[in-house]
Short mmCIF file of C-alpha atoms in Angstrom, two decimals:
data_model
loop_
_atom_site.label_atom_id
_atom_site.label_comp_id
_atom_site.label_asym_id
_atom_site.label_seq_id
_atom_site.Cartn_x
_atom_site.Cartn_y
_atom_site.Cartn_z
CA MET A 17 -99.71 -96.24 51.34
CA SER A 18 -100.16 -97.99 54.85
CA THR A 19 -103.31 -95.83 55.18
CA VAL A 20 -105.02 -97.18 52.17
CA LYS A 21 -103.81 -100.61 53.12
CA GLY A 22 -105.41 -100.41 56.69
CA ALA A 23 -108.49 -98.92 55.34
CA ARG A 24 -108.68 -102.21 52.68
CA ALA A 25 -107.86 -104.45 55.48
CA ARG A 26 -110.66 -102.90 57.73
CA ALA A 27 -113.01 -103.09 55.00
CA ARG A 28 -112.23 -106.93 54.42
CA THR A 29 -112.70 -107.61 58.17
CA GLU A 30 -116.08 -105.97 57.82
CA ILE A 31 -117.25 -107.67 54.71
CA THR A 32 -115.66 -111.17 56.18
CA ALA A 33 -117.68 -110.67 59.42
CA ALA A 34 -121.03 -109.73 57.63
CA ILE A 35 -120.46 -112.71 55.34
CA LYS A 36 -120.41 -114.84 58.23
CA ASP A 37 -123.23 -113.33 60.24
CA GLU A 38 -125.47 -114.04 57.01
CA ALA A 39 -124.14 -117.39 56.87
CA ARG A 40 -125.29 -117.94 60.55
CA LYS A 41 -128.72 -116.89 59.85
CA GLN A 42 -128.84 -119.42 57.07
CA LEU A 43 -127.92 -122.18 59.82
CA ALA A 44 -130.59 -121.08 61.83
CA ALA A 45 -133.26 -121.01 59.24
CA GLU A 46 -132.10 -123.82 56.93
CA GLY A 47 -129.48 -125.80 58.45
CA ALA A 48 -125.73 -126.28 57.65
CA ALA A 49 -126.59 -128.75 54.67
CA LYS A 50 -128.40 -126.11 52.86
CA LEU A 51 -125.91 -123.27 53.27
CA SER A 52 -125.48 -121.50 49.86
CA LEU A 53 -122.86 -118.89 48.99
CA ARG A 54 -125.05 -117.62 46.09
CA ALA A 55 -127.92 -117.00 48.91
CA VAL A 56 -125.48 -115.38 51.23
CA ALA A 57 -124.23 -113.01 48.31
CA ARG A 58 -127.99 -112.48 47.34
CA GLU A 59 -129.04 -111.52 51.07
CA LEU A 60 -125.72 -109.15 51.39
CA GLY A 61 -126.28 -107.16 47.87
CA MET A 62 -123.16 -108.89 46.60
CA VAL A 63 -122.24 -110.76 43.29
CA SER A 64 -121.47 -114.21 44.13
CA SER A 65 -118.16 -113.76 42.10
CA ALA A 66 -117.22 -111.05 44.53
CA LEU A 67 -117.91 -113.37 47.76
CA TYR A 68 -115.84 -115.84 46.42
CA ARG A 69 -112.70 -113.51 46.93
CA TYR A 70 -113.60 -114.00 50.45
CA PHE A 71 -114.62 -117.67 50.74
CA PRO A 72 -113.71 -119.71 47.54
CA SER A 73 -115.97 -122.56 48.36
CA ARG A 74 -118.99 -123.51 50.79
CA ASP A 75 -116.53 -125.48 52.68
CA ASP A 76 -114.23 -122.71 53.36
CA LEU A 77 -117.09 -120.78 54.49
CA LEU A 78 -118.15 -123.78 56.95
CA THR A 79 -114.73 -124.06 57.94
CA ALA A 80 -114.66 -120.63 59.17
CA LEU A 81 -118.03 -120.84 61.00
CA ILE A 82 -116.58 -123.98 62.67
CA VAL A 83 -113.50 -122.62 63.73
CA ASP A 84 -115.46 -119.49 65.35
CA ALA A 85 -117.88 -121.68 66.89
CA TYR A 86 -115.17 -124.16 68.58
CA ASP A 87 -113.24 -120.92 69.39
CA ALA A 88 -116.25 -119.17 71.37
CA VAL A 89 -117.06 -122.15 73.31
CA GLY A 90 -113.55 -122.55 74.19
CA GLU A 91 -113.26 -119.00 75.22
CA ALA A 92 -116.40 -119.45 77.27
CA ALA A 93 -114.70 -122.37 79.03
CA GLU A 94 -111.44 -120.48 79.59
CA ARG A 95 -113.16 -117.43 80.98
CA ALA A 96 -115.20 -119.46 83.40
CA LEU A 97 -111.56 -121.24 84.88
CA ALA A 98 -109.73 -117.76 84.88
CA GLN A 99 -112.88 -116.33 86.92
CA ALA A 100 -113.22 -119.23 89.31
CA ASP A 101 -112.22 -118.53 92.82
CA PRO A 102 -108.69 -120.04 93.13
CA ALA A 103 -109.66 -120.97 96.76
CA HIS A 104 -112.39 -123.36 95.26
CA ALA A 105 -111.55 -127.18 94.76
CA PRO A 106 -110.74 -128.59 91.56
CA ALA A 107 -114.12 -130.18 91.28
CA GLN A 108 -115.89 -126.85 91.72
CA ARG A 109 -113.92 -125.27 89.09
CA TRP A 110 -114.74 -128.32 87.01
CA VAL A 111 -118.41 -127.79 87.34
CA ALA A 112 -117.91 -124.09 86.68
CA VAL A 113 -116.62 -124.87 83.31
CA CYS A 114 -119.01 -127.23 82.44
CA ARG A 115 -121.95 -124.83 83.26
CA ALA A 116 -120.12 -122.23 81.24
CA VAL A 117 -120.06 -124.67 78.04
CA ARG A 118 -123.81 -125.33 78.63
CA VAL A 119 -124.82 -121.74 78.77
CA TRP A 120 -122.84 -121.14 75.48
CA ALA A 121 -124.56 -124.11 73.90
CA LEU A 122 -128.01 -123.09 75.27
CA ALA A 123 -127.53 -119.39 73.85
CA HIS A 124 -126.08 -120.64 70.53
CA PRO A 125 -127.91 -123.49 69.52
CA HIS A 126 -127.32 -123.56 65.91
CA GLU A 127 -123.61 -122.96 66.10
CA TYR A 128 -123.54 -125.73 68.73
CA ALA A 129 -125.34 -128.02 66.35
CA LEU A 130 -122.77 -127.23 63.59
CA ILE A 131 -120.01 -128.58 65.60
CA TYR A 132 -121.51 -131.23 67.71
CA GLY A 133 -124.59 -132.04 65.67
CA SER A 134 -124.97 -134.36 62.67
CA PRO A 135 -122.07 -134.33 60.25
CA VAL A 136 -122.61 -131.79 57.02
CA PRO A 137 -123.10 -134.02 53.90
CA GLY A 138 -120.03 -133.73 51.57
CA TYR A 139 -117.96 -131.77 54.08
CA THR A 140 -114.57 -132.95 55.48
CA ALA A 141 -113.07 -130.68 58.28
CA PRO A 142 -109.51 -129.79 57.58
CA GLN A 143 -106.61 -130.12 60.07
CA THR A 144 -107.28 -126.29 61.09
CA THR A 145 -110.39 -127.08 62.98
CA ILE A 146 -108.42 -129.60 65.41
CA ALA A 147 -106.84 -127.18 67.55
CA PRO A 148 -109.97 -125.00 68.11
CA ALA A 149 -111.97 -128.27 68.89
CA GLY A 150 -109.74 -129.22 71.75
CA ARG A 151 -109.84 -125.78 73.83
CA VAL A 152 -112.81 -127.24 76.08
CA GLY A 153 -110.91 -130.45 76.43
CA PHE A 154 -107.44 -128.80 77.09
CA VAL A 155 -109.23 -126.30 79.81
CA LEU A 156 -110.55 -129.59 81.75
CA ILE A 157 -107.19 -131.27 81.73
CA SER A 158 -105.43 -128.25 83.04
CA ILE A 159 -108.06 -128.67 86.19
CA VAL A 160 -107.11 -132.19 86.69
CA SER A 161 -103.51 -131.45 86.17
CA ASP A 162 -103.68 -128.76 88.73
CA ALA A 163 -105.13 -131.09 91.31
CA HIS A 164 -102.70 -133.80 90.45
CA ARG A 165 -99.78 -131.65 91.06
CA GLY A 166 -101.44 -130.55 94.53
CA ARG A 167 -103.25 -132.76 96.62
CA GLY A 168 -103.58 -135.51 93.86
CA VAL A 169 -106.55 -137.22 92.22
CA ALA A 170 -108.30 -140.59 93.21
CA VAL A 171 -106.99 -142.82 89.82
CA PRO A 172 -110.07 -144.58 88.57
CA ARG A 173 -109.50 -148.30 87.66
CA LEU A 174 -108.42 -149.32 84.17
CA ALA A 175 -109.43 -152.23 82.27
CA PRO A 176 -106.18 -154.17 81.36
CA GLU A 177 -107.30 -154.37 77.57
CA LEU A 178 -106.99 -150.40 77.51
CA ARG A 179 -103.44 -150.05 79.07
CA ALA A 180 -101.88 -149.51 75.83
CA GLU A 181 -104.49 -147.23 74.59
CA ALA A 182 -104.33 -145.25 77.94
CA GLY A 183 -100.43 -145.00 77.55
CA ARG A 184 -100.98 -143.62 74.05
CA MET A 185 -103.59 -140.97 75.19
CA ALA A 186 -101.79 -139.81 78.02
CA ALA A 187 -98.40 -139.41 75.95
CA GLU A 188 -100.35 -137.53 73.30
CA PHE A 189 -102.46 -134.77 75.33
CA ALA A 190 -101.81 -135.41 79.20
CA PRO A 191 -98.18 -136.57 79.77
CA GLU A 192 -98.34 -135.38 83.21
CA LEU A 193 -101.38 -137.44 84.26
CA PRO A 194 -101.69 -141.08 84.97
CA PRO A 195 -102.97 -142.88 81.73
CA ALA A 196 -106.25 -144.12 83.75
CA VAL A 197 -107.00 -140.27 84.25
CA ALA A 198 -106.42 -139.67 80.64
CA VAL A 199 -109.10 -142.48 79.49
CA ALA A 200 -111.35 -140.93 82.39
CA LEU A 201 -110.90 -137.54 80.94
CA VAL A 202 -111.77 -138.63 77.35
CA ALA A 203 -114.93 -140.27 78.52
CA ALA A 204 -116.13 -137.46 80.72
CA TRP A 205 -115.31 -134.91 77.98
CA SER A 206 -117.50 -136.86 75.66
CA GLN A 207 -120.24 -137.50 78.13
CA LEU A 208 -120.34 -133.54 78.94
CA PHE A 209 -121.41 -132.84 75.46
CA GLY A 210 -123.71 -135.85 75.37
CA LEU A 211 -125.34 -134.07 78.29
CA ILE A 212 -125.87 -130.83 76.57
CA SER A 213 -126.81 -132.60 73.29
CA PHE A 214 -129.61 -134.40 74.98
CA GLU A 215 -130.95 -131.39 76.39
CA LEU A 216 -130.41 -129.09 73.45
CA PHE A 217 -131.83 -131.73 70.93
CA GLY A 218 -135.08 -132.27 72.86
CA GLN A 219 -134.05 -135.77 74.47
CA PHE A 220 -134.85 -134.69 77.87
CA HIS A 221 -138.29 -133.50 77.04
CA ARG A 222 -140.61 -134.83 79.81
CA VAL A 223 -138.07 -136.44 81.54
CA VAL A 224 -135.85 -134.05 83.22
CA GLU A 225 -137.62 -131.00 84.32
CA GLU A 226 -135.11 -129.35 86.67
CA ARG A 227 -132.47 -128.86 84.25
CA ASP A 228 -129.82 -126.63 86.00
CA ALA A 229 -129.78 -128.69 89.23
CA PHE A 230 -129.66 -131.86 87.04
CA PHE A 231 -126.66 -130.47 84.97
CA ALA A 232 -124.77 -129.56 88.11
CA HIS A 233 -125.22 -133.07 89.80
CA ALA A 234 -124.08 -134.61 86.46
CA ALA A 235 -121.11 -132.57 85.90
CA ALA A 236 -119.94 -133.04 89.54
CA SER A 237 -120.47 -136.92 88.79
CA LEU A 238 -118.13 -136.44 85.87
CA ALA A 239 -115.53 -134.86 88.03
CA ALA A 240 -115.72 -137.65 90.36
CA THR A 241 -114.89 -140.04 87.55
CA VAL A 242 -111.64 -138.44 86.62
CA GLY A 243 -110.60 -138.55 90.28
CA LEU A 244 -112.05 -135.15 91.60
CA VAL A 245 -114.45 -134.56 94.39
CA LEU A 246 -116.43 -131.80 95.69
CA PRO A 247 -115.79 -130.57 99.18
CA GLY A 248 -117.73 -132.71 101.86
CA GLU A 249 -118.12 -135.61 99.71
#
């Protein structure tokens, strides 16, 4: 019986992967708004009723793709940090992680657009997407936290009207950091994806030519806003 169950589980895993692969092809060709379970089933030679046993609705399939994309970019960030030379300054590790996120985005533009592009009409992301969505942010937090426990960070200035909000942010996701640093981290995290989105969606056309150098400089500048500095600066 266990052998039969194992074979069924493997078959389900393989079919699920095939469904998601075909759905990603549709994303690339038509965009998320036009994702269709019937079209996916047709391309795979399945009847739509069979596909519904794997993904009961379009939104369920979209959620699976969104979680996969968040996990993939999160894994890229985590791998970059794990592979960074521990002797490097925190700001250098920060830049390495930012570069890894950009490399993933440029290699997977349609998946990036799914999670950081325009919202899909009629779709509301469920709670299951929250943890995967935070993986890159928590990698950045870990770098700053390590620096804070070591030589410390240069705590940025905080507007008085943001003190309560800064305290809430720090308590929620960075309790070991000064509240002003938590605010700066949220700003830097959003600016990182703004930089990548501008490049990926064409806003840098005829504006920025040396994209690699520009991004490295911008990522280092973001590190400085959270209190990290590169050696020699």
